Amino acid sequence: MASKEELLQSLSDCVVEMEDERVEDIAKEYLNAGYPAIDGITRGLVDGMNRTAILYEKEEYFVPELLICSDAMYNGLAVLRPHLDQAEESRKQKVVIGVVEGDTHDIGKNLVKIMLESAGYELIDLGKDVPLIKFIDTVKESGAQVVAMSTLMSTSMNNMKKVIEMLEQEGLRQKVKIIVGGGPISPAFAEKIGADGYSVNAIEAVKLVDQLTKGAA
Amino acid sequence: MQDQMTPVERGTAIAQGLEADRLPCNPNIANGVARVYGCKISEFNHNPKAVAEAQVATYRKFGCDGLRIFTDLFVWAEAMGSQAALPDDDTADLAVPAISSVEEISRLQPANPYKDGRLPVLIEAMKYLAEMAGGEVGCSAGVAGAFTNAFFLFGVNETLRLIHKNPEAVHELSRVSLETCKAYVKAALDLDIGFGVTISEPMSSCTVVSPAVFRKFSLPYLKELVDFIKGFGVKPVIHICGQTDKIWNDVADLGIAGMSIDNVASLKDCCKTIGHKTKIMGNVDPGGVMYSGNPQDIRRKTLECIRDAYDSPQGYVVMSGCSLPVDTPFENIQTMMDTVRDVGYPVSLEKVEELLSQYAD
């Protein structure tokens, strides 16, 4: 029978090697052997996603590969997550993420979501073409610490600004860190609209959120 | 400052090594032409005359070198059965892909450019545009490349997965897309009105897929399309969004009229790498600079582009890195054109540096 370390390695490898079906079997085998779900996630699946991120940064992996690796991670998560302790689930920082109204391009948003989830954040994904009020309502309801907005369409850029203004009007602005990204977005634009940060890609988004939330804690 | 030559005269003079008034400049105004002309963008979905008149109005206002009949990337997929979302006053988007399973690929038929979707509107618009401005300014028919169009038939994320899960299906999608691209381009070039062709291949970008995937799944179809266009005696221009450095040679070796690059790619490196093979076009940031910058930002970035590319061996066109946002301030577009006018022709590096020093950060 495979040892815990071997199974963790297999979980990690399944993610890196785009084994989005085999990962479920390994995750089940891992649970059946009595090992804790939390390690399977952090030292198996997330480790695999971190290795995937390195391959992406080194330009060995591109969007299709990242997408299938993340499919594998999510398939593994679906098996392991129900076996997590409640406490392990609730101490995570929450991030509200969405593509602002007027845009339906969500590849970039999904990549950011994947990387933040694999870094241990709890993501509330509002999807694409999100009505602006939805960001505000979700922050209110969930008590999220971070709002991440993206758009590929320059026509929707100003909607990010509107969300920030709406958060201000509701007295919520100081309670959240706001990050923005997407094709037409620049650091200068992020600053101009009063966001807390900009990241050029999904990997940088994790570093940015780590940095911003550490400051808030 | 007024232009002394028409874009056609300017292009011809520069190509022959003769005197000209300035470098060619194409801000790439896209559907923002509706703002100049004073109609809603949705007017372009059914009114060919408006499509053409909006182009001409923009040319009269700014004197841009190059007009293009192109409304959005989705018209070809739409003509093959996908559904496009058509906002009242914004650029169209993909709403529902034509098919959702691999089994359905064999049911896809190449589009008929005279009949399907919005394609007849665009073909008709080309005739109007040629009548109104053909002799004065270079006009082209925009078309999405076969690989990119494949994504809009099957859905973007699903097609990305298919690259690994079912490579042959991606080829099938690209093949039927290519037939549509060819039929459309043929309809445009059969008009025999002196139009060029601009191929947009955003999904081929190194920001999306690896160079290996590009070479396997996109390049063969791109080559076939380019060769097909060359059969009409026309060399197309190719625009690919995002990073493209690792595929520059592949694209330039197709024997094209120009390569238009995004602002995330290095204009200087591009000129160095393929400037001897083809004309380079680019790459002022359309969102960060043209849309949200002030005129001083526009001047500086335009001058930096000129400095980096003016002496590219096969020529250089000042351009935005991609289509401009529809609400880009007119003042910024005017500033881009005027900066090129200020520099004049032939370009003196000294003068560019001097102008740049006036707008330093």
JSON list of C-alpha atoms in Angstrom, two decimals, chain A residues 3-217:
[
{"chain": "A", "resi": 3, "resn": "SER", "atom": "CA", "xyz": [2.47, 5.62, 2.11]},
{"chain": "A", "resi": 4, "resn": "LYS", "atom": "CA", "xyz": [1.02, 9.02, 2.98]},
{"chain": "A", "resi": 5, "resn": "GLU", "atom": "CA", "xyz": [3.97, 10.78, 1.41]},
{"chain": "A", "resi": 6, "resn": "GLU", "atom": "CA", "xyz": [3.61, 8.76, -1.78]},
{"chain": "A", "resi": 7, "resn": "LEU", "atom": "CA", "xyz": [-0.09, 9.56, -2.00]},
{"chain": "A", "resi": 8, "resn": "LEU", "atom": "CA", "xyz": [0.54, 13.27, -1.40]},
{"chain": "A", "resi": 9, "resn": "GLN", "atom": "CA", "xyz": [3.11, 13.17, -4.16]},
{"chain": "A", "resi": 10, "resn": "SER", "atom": "CA", "xyz": [0.60, 11.45, -6.46]},
{"chain": "A", "resi": 11, "resn": "LEU", "atom": "CA", "xyz": [-2.05, 14.07, -5.71]},
{"chain": "A", "resi": 12, "resn": "SER", "atom": "CA", "xyz": [0.43, 16.81, -6.49]},
{"chain": "A", "resi": 13, "resn": "ASP", "atom": "CA", "xyz": [1.58, 15.05, -9.66]},
{"chain": "A", "resi": 14, "resn": "CYS", "atom": "CA", "xyz": [-2.00, 14.52, -10.86]},
{"chain": "A", "resi": 15, "resn": "VAL", "atom": "CA", "xyz": [-2.49, 18.28, -10.77]},
{"chain": "A", "resi": 16, "resn": "VAL", "atom": "CA", "xyz": [0.79, 19.08, -12.53]},
{"chain": "A", "resi": 17, "resn": "GLU", "atom": "CA", "xyz": [0.34, 16.35, -15.13]},
{"chain": "A", "resi": 18, "resn": "MET", "atom": "CA", "xyz": [-3.26, 17.34, -15.94]},
{"chain": "A", "resi": 19, "resn": "GLU", "atom": "CA", "xyz": [-4.68, 14.01, -14.66]},
{"chain": "A", "resi": 20, "resn": "ASP", "atom": "CA", "xyz": [-8.09, 15.46, -13.95]},
{"chain": "A", "resi": 21, "resn": "GLU", "atom": "CA", "xyz": [-9.79, 12.06, -13.69]},
{"chain": "A", "resi": 22, "resn": "ARG", "atom": "CA", "xyz": [-7.14, 9.97, -11.96]},
{"chain": "A", "resi": 23, "resn": "VAL", "atom": "CA", "xyz": [-6.87, 12.57, -9.20]},
{"chain": "A", "resi": 24, "resn": "GLU", "atom": "CA", "xyz": [-10.27, 11.55, -7.86]},
{"chain": "A", "resi": 25, "resn": "ASP", "atom": "CA", "xyz": [-9.18, 7.93, -7.42]},
{"chain": "A", "resi": 26, "resn": "ILE", "atom": "CA", "xyz": [-5.99, 8.98, -5.66]},
{"chain": "A", "resi": 27, "resn": "ALA", "atom": "CA", "xyz": [-7.93, 11.33, -3.38]},
{"chain": "A", "resi": 28, "resn": "LYS", "atom": "CA", "xyz": [-10.31, 8.51, -2.45]},
{"chain": "A", "resi": 29, "resn": "GLU", "atom": "CA", "xyz": [-7.42, 6.12, -1.84]},
{"chain": "A", "resi": 30, "resn": "TYR", "atom": "CA", "xyz": [-5.81, 8.76, 0.36]},
{"chain": "A", "resi": 31, "resn": "LEU", "atom": "CA", "xyz": [-8.99, 9.20, 2.45]},
{"chain": "A", "resi": 32, "resn": "ASN", "atom": "CA", "xyz": [-9.58, 5.46, 2.67]},
{"chain": "A", "resi": 33, "resn": "ALA", "atom": "CA", "xyz": [-6.09, 5.05, 4.10]},
{"chain": "A", "resi": 34, "resn": "GLY", "atom": "CA", "xyz": [-7.24, 7.34, 6.93]},
{"chain": "A", "resi": 35, "resn": "TYR", "atom": "CA", "xyz": [-5.05, 10.38, 6.22]},
{"chain": "A", "resi": 36, "resn": "PRO", "atom": "CA", "xyz": [-6.36, 13.89, 7.03]},
{"chain": "A", "resi": 37, "resn": "ALA", "atom": "CA", "xyz": [-8.06, 15.81, 4.23]},
{"chain": "A", "resi": 38, "resn": "ILE", "atom": "CA", "xyz": [-6.32, 19.06, 5.11]},
{"chain": "A", "resi": 39, "resn": "ASP", "atom": "CA", "xyz": [-2.87, 17.64, 4.30]},
{"chain": "A", "resi": 40, "resn": "GLY", "atom": "CA", "xyz": [-4.18, 16.15, 1.10]},
{"chain": "A", "resi": 41, "resn": "ILE", "atom": "CA", "xyz": [-5.27, 19.61, 0.05]},
{"chain": "A", "resi": 42, "resn": "THR", "atom": "CA", "xyz": [-2.36, 21.72, 1.22]},
{"chain": "A", "resi": 43, "resn": "ARG", "atom": "CA", "xyz": [0.52, 19.29, 0.71]},
{"chain": "A", "resi": 44, "resn": "GLY", "atom": "CA", "xyz": [-0.99, 17.43, -2.25]},
{"chain": "A", "resi": 45, "resn": "LEU", "atom": "CA", "xyz": [-3.32, 19.44, -4.46]},
{"chain": "A", "resi": 46, "resn": "VAL", "atom": "CA", "xyz": [-2.09, 22.90, -3.55]},
{"chain": "A", "resi": 47, "resn": "ASP", "atom": "CA", "xyz": [1.49, 21.78, -3.83]},
{"chain": "A", "resi": 48, "resn": "GLY", "atom": "CA", "xyz": [0.63, 20.61, -7.35]},
{"chain": "A", "resi": 49, "resn": "MET", "atom": "CA", "xyz": [-0.97, 23.94, -8.18]},
{"chain": "A", "resi": 50, "resn": "ASN", "atom": "CA", "xyz": [2.10, 25.76, -6.85]},
{"chain": "A", "resi": 51, "resn": "ARG", "atom": "CA", "xyz": [4.33, 23.65, -9.09]},
{"chain": "A", "resi": 52, "resn": "THR", "atom": "CA", "xyz": [1.94, 24.37, -11.96]},
{"chain": "A", "resi": 53, "resn": "ALA", "atom": "CA", "xyz": [2.25, 28.09, -11.24]},
{"chain": "A", "resi": 54, "resn": "ILE", "atom": "CA", "xyz": [6.03, 27.83, -11.51]},
{"chain": "A", "resi": 55, "resn": "LEU", "atom": "CA", "xyz": [5.72, 26.10, -14.87]},
{"chain": "A", "resi": 56, "resn": "TYR", "atom": "CA", "xyz": [3.35, 28.87, -15.96]},
{"chain": "A", "resi": 57, "resn": "GLU", "atom": "CA", "xyz": [5.78, 31.56, -14.86]},
{"chain": "A", "resi": 58, "resn": "LYS", "atom": "CA", "xyz": [8.59, 29.79, -16.70]},
{"chain": "A", "resi": 59, "resn": "GLU", "atom": "CA", "xyz": [6.35, 29.74, -19.80]},
{"chain": "A", "resi": 60, "resn": "GLU", "atom": "CA", "xyz": [6.35, 25.97, -20.02]},
{"chain": "A", "resi": 61, "resn": "TYR", "atom": "CA", "xyz": [2.64, 25.98, -19.25]},
{"chain": "A", "resi": 62, "resn": "PHE", "atom": "CA", "xyz": [0.09, 28.33, -20.79]},
{"chain": "A", "resi": 63, "resn": "VAL", "atom": "CA", "xyz": [-3.62, 28.91, -20.30]},
{"chain": "A", "resi": 64, "resn": "PRO", "atom": "CA", "xyz": [-4.90, 25.53, -21.60]},
{"chain": "A", "resi": 65, "resn": "GLU", "atom": "CA", "xyz": [-2.52, 23.64, -19.31]},
{"chain": "A", "resi": 66, "resn": "LEU", "atom": "CA", "xyz": [-3.33, 25.85, -16.32]},
{"chain": "A", "resi": 67, "resn": "LEU", "atom": "CA", "xyz": [-7.01, 25.29, -16.95]},
{"chain": "A", "resi": 68, "resn": "ILE", "atom": "CA", "xyz": [-6.77, 21.49, -16.96]},
{"chain": "A", "resi": 69, "resn": "CYS", "atom": "CA", "xyz": [-4.41, 21.45, -13.96]},
{"chain": "A", "resi": 70, "resn": "SER", "atom": "CA", "xyz": [-6.99, 23.49, -12.09]},
{"chain": "A", "resi": 71, "resn": "ASP", "atom": "CA", "xyz": [-9.74, 21.09, -13.22]},
{"chain": "A", "resi": 72, "resn": "ALA", "atom": "CA", "xyz": [-7.64, 18.36, -11.59]},
{"chain": "A", "resi": 73, "resn": "MET", "atom": "CA", "xyz": [-7.23, 20.42, -8.44]},
{"chain": "A", "resi": 74, "resn": "TYR", "atom": "CA", "xyz": [-10.97, 21.10, -8.19]},
{"chain": "A", "resi": 75, "resn": "ASN", "atom": "CA", "xyz": [-11.84, 17.45, -8.83]},
{"chain": "A", "resi": 76, "resn": "GLY", "atom": "CA", "xyz": [-9.48, 16.46, -6.02]},
{"chain": "A", "resi": 77, "resn": "LEU", "atom": "CA", "xyz": [-10.91, 19.19, -3.78]},
{"chain": "A", "resi": 78, "resn": "ALA", "atom": "CA", "xyz": [-14.45, 17.92, -4.38]},
{"chain": "A", "resi": 79, "resn": "VAL", "atom": "CA", "xyz": [-13.40, 14.59, -2.89]},
{"chain": "A", "resi": 80, "resn": "LEU", "atom": "CA", "xyz": [-11.33, 15.91, 0.02]},
{"chain": "A", "resi": 81, "resn": "ARG", "atom": "CA", "xyz": [-13.22, 19.03, 1.09]},
{"chain": "A", "resi": 82, "resn": "PRO", "atom": "CA", "xyz": [-16.27, 17.29, 2.66]},
{"chain": "A", "resi": 83, "resn": "HIS", "atom": "CA", "xyz": [-13.81, 15.61, 5.04]},
{"chain": "A", "resi": 84, "resn": "LEU", "atom": "CA", "xyz": [-12.31, 18.84, 6.37]},
{"chain": "A", "resi": 85, "resn": "ASP", "atom": "CA", "xyz": [-12.96, 19.94, 9.96]},
{"chain": "A", "resi": 86, "resn": "GLN", "atom": "CA", "xyz": [-15.28, 22.94, 10.29]},
{"chain": "A", "resi": 87, "resn": "ALA", "atom": "CA", "xyz": [-12.55, 24.97, 11.97]},
{"chain": "A", "resi": 88, "resn": "GLU", "atom": "CA", "xyz": [-10.19, 24.46, 9.07]},
{"chain": "A", "resi": 89, "resn": "GLU", "atom": "CA", "xyz": [-12.81, 25.78, 6.70]},
{"chain": "A", "resi": 90, "resn": "SER", "atom": "CA", "xyz": [-13.79, 28.92, 8.58]},
{"chain": "A", "resi": 91, "resn": "ARG", "atom": "CA", "xyz": [-10.52, 30.61, 9.37]},
{"chain": "A", "resi": 92, "resn": "LYS", "atom": "CA", "xyz": [-9.75, 31.51, 5.80]},
{"chain": "A", "resi": 93, "resn": "GLN", "atom": "CA", "xyz": [-9.86, 35.05, 4.51]},
{"chain": "A", "resi": 94, "resn": "LYS", "atom": "CA", "xyz": [-12.66, 35.67, 2.08]},
{"chain": "A", "resi": 95, "resn": "VAL", "atom": "CA", "xyz": [-12.22, 37.19, -1.36]},
{"chain": "A", "resi": 96, "resn": "VAL", "atom": "CA", "xyz": [-15.13, 38.37, -3.50]},
{"chain": "A", "resi": 97, "resn": "ILE", "atom": "CA", "xyz": [-14.19, 38.07, -7.16]},
{"chain": "A", "resi": 98, "resn": "GLY", "atom": "CA", "xyz": [-15.95, 38.92, -10.39]},
{"chain": "A", "resi": 99, "resn": "VAL", "atom": "CA", "xyz": [-15.79, 40.38, -13.88]},
{"chain": "A", "resi": 100, "resn": "VAL", "atom": "CA", "xyz": [-17.54, 43.74, -13.72]},
{"chain": "A", "resi": 101, "resn": "GLU", "atom": "CA", "xyz": [-20.72, 44.48, -15.62]},
{"chain": "A", "resi": 102, "resn": "GLY", "atom": "CA", "xyz": [-20.29, 44.95, -19.33]},
{"chain": "A", "resi": 103, "resn": "ASP", "atom": "CA", "xyz": [-17.81, 42.16, -19.85]},
{"chain": "A", "resi": 104, "resn": "THR", "atom": "CA", "xyz": [-18.13, 38.42, -20.20]},
{"chain": "A", "resi": 105, "resn": "HIS", "atom": "CA", "xyz": [-14.46, 37.47, -20.58]},
{"chain": "A", "resi": 106, "resn": "ASP", "atom": "CA", "xyz": [-13.56, 35.38, -17.57]},
{"chain": "A", "resi": 107, "resn": "ILE", "atom": "CA", "xyz": [-10.42, 33.38, -18.37]},
{"chain": "A", "resi": 108, "resn": "GLY", "atom": "CA", "xyz": [-8.25, 35.79, -16.39]},
{"chain": "A", "resi": 109, "resn": "LYS", "atom": "CA", "xyz": [-10.69, 36.00, -13.51]},
{"chain": "A", "resi": 110, "resn": "ASN", "atom": "CA", "xyz": [-10.87, 32.21, -13.34]},
{"chain": "A", "resi": 111, "resn": "LEU", "atom": "CA", "xyz": [-7.11, 31.90, -13.24]},
{"chain": "A", "resi": 112, "resn": "VAL", "atom": "CA", "xyz": [-6.91, 34.40, -10.39]},
{"chain": "A", "resi": 113, "resn": "LYS", "atom": "CA", "xyz": [-9.66, 32.52, -8.57]},
{"chain": "A", "resi": 114, "resn": "ILE", "atom": "CA", "xyz": [-7.85, 29.22, -9.00]},
{"chain": "A", "resi": 115, "resn": "MET", "atom": "CA", "xyz": [-4.55, 30.57, -7.75]},
{"chain": "A", "resi": 116, "resn": "LEU", "atom": "CA", "xyz": [-6.12, 32.33, -4.76]},
{"chain": "A", "resi": 117, "resn": "GLU", "atom": "CA", "xyz": [-8.05, 29.21, -3.83]},
{"chain": "A", "resi": 118, "resn": "SER", "atom": "CA", "xyz": [-4.99, 27.08, -4.06]},
{"chain": "A", "resi": 119, "resn": "ALA", "atom": "CA", "xyz": [-3.21, 29.62, -1.86]},
{"chain": "A", "resi": 120, "resn": "GLY", "atom": "CA", "xyz": [-5.82, 29.01, 0.83]},
{"chain": "A", "resi": 121, "resn": "TYR", "atom": "CA", "xyz": [-8.28, 31.86, 0.35]},
{"chain": "A", "resi": 122, "resn": "GLU", "atom": "CA", "xyz": [-12.02, 31.30, 0.30]},
{"chain": "A", "resi": 123, "resn": "LEU", "atom": "CA", "xyz": [-13.38, 32.66, -2.95]},
{"chain": "A", "resi": 124, "resn": "ILE", "atom": "CA", "xyz": [-16.85, 33.97, -3.52]},
{"chain": "A", "resi": 125, "resn": "ASP", "atom": "CA", "xyz": [-17.12, 33.95, -7.27]},
{"chain": "A", "resi": 126, "resn": "LEU", "atom": "CA", "xyz": [-19.77, 36.29, -8.64]},
{"chain": "A", "resi": 127, "resn": "GLY", "atom": "CA", "xyz": [-19.04, 35.20, -12.20]},
{"chain": "A", "resi": 128, "resn": "LYS", "atom": "CA", "xyz": [-18.98, 37.52, -15.18]},
{"chain": "A", "resi": 129, "resn": "ASP", "atom": "CA", "xyz": [-20.92, 40.60, -16.27]},
{"chain": "A", "resi": 130, "resn": "VAL", "atom": "CA", "xyz": [-21.65, 41.17, -12.56]},
{"chain": "A", "resi": 131, "resn": "PRO", "atom": "CA", "xyz": [-24.08, 43.99, -11.70]},
{"chain": "A", "resi": 132, "resn": "LEU", "atom": "CA", "xyz": [-22.13, 46.47, -9.60]},
{"chain": "A", "resi": 133, "resn": "ILE", "atom": "CA", "xyz": [-24.49, 46.39, -6.63]},
{"chain": "A", "resi": 134, "resn": "LYS", "atom": "CA", "xyz": [-23.80, 42.66, -6.32]},
{"chain": "A", "resi": 135, "resn": "PHE", "atom": "CA", "xyz": [-20.21, 43.37, -5.24]},
{"chain": "A", "resi": 136, "resn": "ILE", "atom": "CA", "xyz": [-21.45, 45.67, -2.48]},
{"chain": "A", "resi": 137, "resn": "ASP", "atom": "CA", "xyz": [-24.20, 43.30, -1.31]},
{"chain": "A", "resi": 138, "resn": "THR", "atom": "CA", "xyz": [-21.78, 40.37, -1.20]},
{"chain": "A", "resi": 139, "resn": "VAL", "atom": "CA", "xyz": [-19.21, 42.31, 0.83]},
{"chain": "A", "resi": 140, "resn": "LYS", "atom": "CA", "xyz": [-21.97, 43.19, 3.30]},
{"chain": "A", "resi": 141, "resn": "GLU", "atom": "CA", "xyz": [-23.29, 39.65, 3.58]},
{"chain": "A", "resi": 142, "resn": "SER", "atom": "CA", "xyz": [-20.02, 37.77, 3.67]},
{"chain": "A", "resi": 143, "resn": "GLY", "atom": "CA", "xyz": [-17.76, 40.16, 5.55]},
{"chain": "A", "resi": 144, "resn": "ALA", "atom": "CA", "xyz": [-15.12, 39.52, 2.89]},
{"chain": "A", "resi": 145, "resn": "GLN", "atom": "CA", "xyz": [-11.72, 41.15, 3.35]},
{"chain": "A", "resi": 146, "resn": "VAL", "atom": "CA", "xyz": [-10.81, 41.44, -0.30]},
{"chain": "A", "resi": 147, "resn": "VAL", "atom": "CA", "xyz": [-12.63, 42.46, -3.48]},
{"chain": "A", "resi": 148, "resn": "ALA", "atom": "CA", "xyz": [-11.04, 41.41, -6.76]},
{"chain": "A", "resi": 149, "resn": "MET", "atom": "CA", "xyz": [-12.43, 42.87, -9.98]},
{"chain": "A", "resi": 150, "resn": "SER", "atom": "CA", "xyz": [-11.39, 42.28, -13.54]},
{"chain": "A", "resi": 151, "resn": "THR", "atom": "CA", "xyz": [-12.33, 43.26, -17.04]},
{"chain": "A", "resi": 152, "resn": "LEU", "atom": "CA", "xyz": [-10.92, 42.74, -20.48]},
{"chain": "A", "resi": 153, "resn": "MET", "atom": "CA", "xyz": [-13.13, 45.38, -22.00]},
{"chain": "A", "resi": 154, "resn": "SER", "atom": "CA", "xyz": [-11.94, 48.91, -21.67]},
{"chain": "A", "resi": 155, "resn": "THR", "atom": "CA", "xyz": [-15.56, 49.97, -21.86]},
{"chain": "A", "resi": 156, "resn": "SER", "atom": "CA", "xyz": [-16.15, 48.36, -18.47]},
{"chain": "A", "resi": 157, "resn": "MET", "atom": "CA", "xyz": [-13.11, 49.83, -16.78]},
{"chain": "A", "resi": 158, "resn": "ASN", "atom": "CA", "xyz": [-15.03, 52.67, -15.23]},
{"chain": "A", "resi": 159, "resn": "ASN", "atom": "CA", "xyz": [-17.42, 50.22, -13.60]},
{"chain": "A", "resi": 160, "resn": "MET", "atom": "CA", "xyz": [-14.55, 49.27, -11.28]},
{"chain": "A", "resi": 161, "resn": "LYS", "atom": "CA", "xyz": [-14.36, 52.87, -10.19]},
{"chain": "A", "resi": 162, "resn": "LYS", "atom": "CA", "xyz": [-18.10, 52.89, -9.58]},
{"chain": "A", "resi": 163, "resn": "VAL", "atom": "CA", "xyz": [-17.86, 49.83, -7.33]},
{"chain": "A", "resi": 164, "resn": "ILE", "atom": "CA", "xyz": [-15.18, 51.55, -5.26]},
{"chain": "A", "resi": 165, "resn": "GLU", "atom": "CA", "xyz": [-17.36, 54.66, -5.00]},
{"chain": "A", "resi": 166, "resn": "MET", "atom": "CA", "xyz": [-20.34, 52.57, -3.97]},
{"chain": "A", "resi": 167, "resn": "LEU", "atom": "CA", "xyz": [-18.28, 50.84, -1.28]},
{"chain": "A", "resi": 168, "resn": "GLU", "atom": "CA", "xyz": [-17.27, 54.26, 0.00]},
{"chain": "A", "resi": 169, "resn": "GLN", "atom": "CA", "xyz": [-20.87, 55.46, 0.11]},
{"chain": "A", "resi": 170, "resn": "GLU", "atom": "CA", "xyz": [-21.83, 52.39, 2.12]},
{"chain": "A", "resi": 171, "resn": "GLY", "atom": "CA", "xyz": [-18.98, 52.98, 4.56]},
{"chain": "A", "resi": 172, "resn": "LEU", "atom": "CA", "xyz": [-17.37, 49.69, 3.54]},
{"chain": "A", "resi": 173, "resn": "ARG", "atom": "CA", "xyz": [-14.32, 50.97, 1.74]},
{"chain": "A", "resi": 174, "resn": "GLN", "atom": "CA", "xyz": [-12.00, 50.84, 4.74]},
{"chain": "A", "resi": 175, "resn": "LYS", "atom": "CA", "xyz": [-13.04, 47.28, 5.55]},
{"chain": "A", "resi": 176, "resn": "VAL", "atom": "CA", "xyz": [-11.83, 45.75, 2.31]},
{"chain": "A", "resi": 177, "resn": "LYS", "atom": "CA", "xyz": [-8.76, 45.66, 0.14]},
{"chain": "A", "resi": 178, "resn": "ILE", "atom": "CA", "xyz": [-9.55, 46.12, -3.53]},
{"chain": "A", "resi": 179, "resn": "ILE", "atom": "CA", "xyz": [-7.49, 44.65, -6.31]},
{"chain": "A", "resi": 180, "resn": "VAL", "atom": "CA", "xyz": [-8.07, 45.03, -10.03]},
{"chain": "A", "resi": 181, "resn": "GLY", "atom": "CA", "xyz": [-6.71, 43.43, -13.16]},
{"chain": "A", "resi": 182, "resn": "GLY", "atom": "CA", "xyz": [-7.42, 42.57, -16.78]},
{"chain": "A", "resi": 183, "resn": "GLY", "atom": "CA", "xyz": [-6.18, 43.42, -20.27]},
{"chain": "A", "resi": 184, "resn": "PRO", "atom": "CA", "xyz": [-6.72, 47.19, -20.38]},
{"chain": "A", "resi": 185, "resn": "ILE", "atom": "CA", "xyz": [-5.98, 47.78, -16.69]},
{"chain": "A", "resi": 186, "resn": "SER", "atom": "CA", "xyz": [-2.68, 49.35, -15.70]},
{"chain": "A", "resi": 187, "resn": "PRO", "atom": "CA", "xyz": [-1.10, 50.16, -12.32]},
{"chain": "A", "resi": 188, "resn": "ALA", "atom": "CA", "xyz": [-1.73, 53.81, -13.13]},
{"chain": "A", "resi": 189, "resn": "PHE", "atom": "CA", "xyz": [-5.41, 53.15, -13.71]},
{"chain": "A", "resi": 190, "resn": "ALA", "atom": "CA", "xyz": [-5.66, 51.15, -10.47]},
{"chain": "A", "resi": 191, "resn": "GLU", "atom": "CA", "xyz": [-4.19, 54.06, -8.58]},
{"chain": "A", "resi": 192, "resn": "LYS", "atom": "CA", "xyz": [-6.38, 56.56, -10.36]},
{"chain": "A", "resi": 193, "resn": "ILE", "atom": "CA", "xyz": [-9.59, 54.83, -9.32]},
{"chain": "A", "resi": 194, "resn": "GLY", "atom": "CA", "xyz": [-8.39, 54.31, -5.75]},
{"chain": "A", "resi": 195, "resn": "ALA", "atom": "CA", "xyz": [-7.83, 50.54, -5.76]},
{"chain": "A", "resi": 196, "resn": "ASP", "atom": "CA", "xyz": [-5.33, 49.07, -3.30]},
{"chain": "A", "resi": 197, "resn": "GLY", "atom": "CA", "xyz": [-3.44, 47.13, -5.88]},
{"chain": "A", "resi": 198, "resn": "TYR", "atom": "CA", "xyz": [-3.06, 45.81, -9.39]},
{"chain": "A", "resi": 199, "resn": "SER", "atom": "CA", "xyz": [-1.55, 42.59, -10.56]},
{"chain": "A", "resi": 200, "resn": "VAL", "atom": "CA", "xyz": [-0.52, 41.67, -14.04]},
{"chain": "A", "resi": 201, "resn": "ASN", "atom": "CA", "xyz": [-1.38, 37.97, -13.74]},
{"chain": "A", "resi": 202, "resn": "ALA", "atom": "CA", "xyz": [-2.83, 35.30, -11.47]},
{"chain": "A", "resi": 203, "resn": "ILE", "atom": "CA", "xyz": [0.45, 34.42, -9.76]},
{"chain": "A", "resi": 204, "resn": "GLU", "atom": "CA", "xyz": [1.12, 38.05, -8.90]},
{"chain": "A", "resi": 205, "resn": "ALA", "atom": "CA", "xyz": [-2.45, 38.38, -7.64]},
{"chain": "A", "resi": 206, "resn": "VAL", "atom": "CA", "xyz": [-1.71, 35.86, -4.88]},
{"chain": "A", "resi": 207, "resn": "LYS", "atom": "CA", "xyz": [1.41, 37.75, -3.81]},
{"chain": "A", "resi": 208, "resn": "LEU", "atom": "CA", "xyz": [-0.57, 40.98, -3.87]},
{"chain": "A", "resi": 209, "resn": "VAL", "atom": "CA", "xyz": [-3.43, 39.63, -1.75]},
{"chain": "A", "resi": 210, "resn": "ASP", "atom": "CA", "xyz": [-0.96, 38.04, 0.70]},
{"chain": "A", "resi": 211, "resn": "GLN", "atom": "CA", "xyz": [0.74, 41.39, 1.06]},
{"chain": "A", "resi": 212, "resn": "LEU", "atom": "CA", "xyz": [-2.46, 43.40, 1.44]},
{"chain": "A", "resi": 213, "resn": "THR", "atom": "CA", "xyz": [-4.17, 41.10, 3.92]},
{"chain": "A", "resi": 214, "resn": "LYS", "atom": "CA", "xyz": [-1.07, 40.73, 6.07]},
{"chain": "A", "resi": 215, "resn": "GLY", "atom": "CA", "xyz": [-1.09, 44.49, 6.43]},
{"chain": "A", "resi": 216, "resn": "ALA", "atom": "CA", "xyz": [-4.71, 44.44, 7.53]},
{"chain": "A", "resi": 217, "resn": "ALA", "atom": "CA", "xyz": [-4.37, 41.68, 10.12]}
]
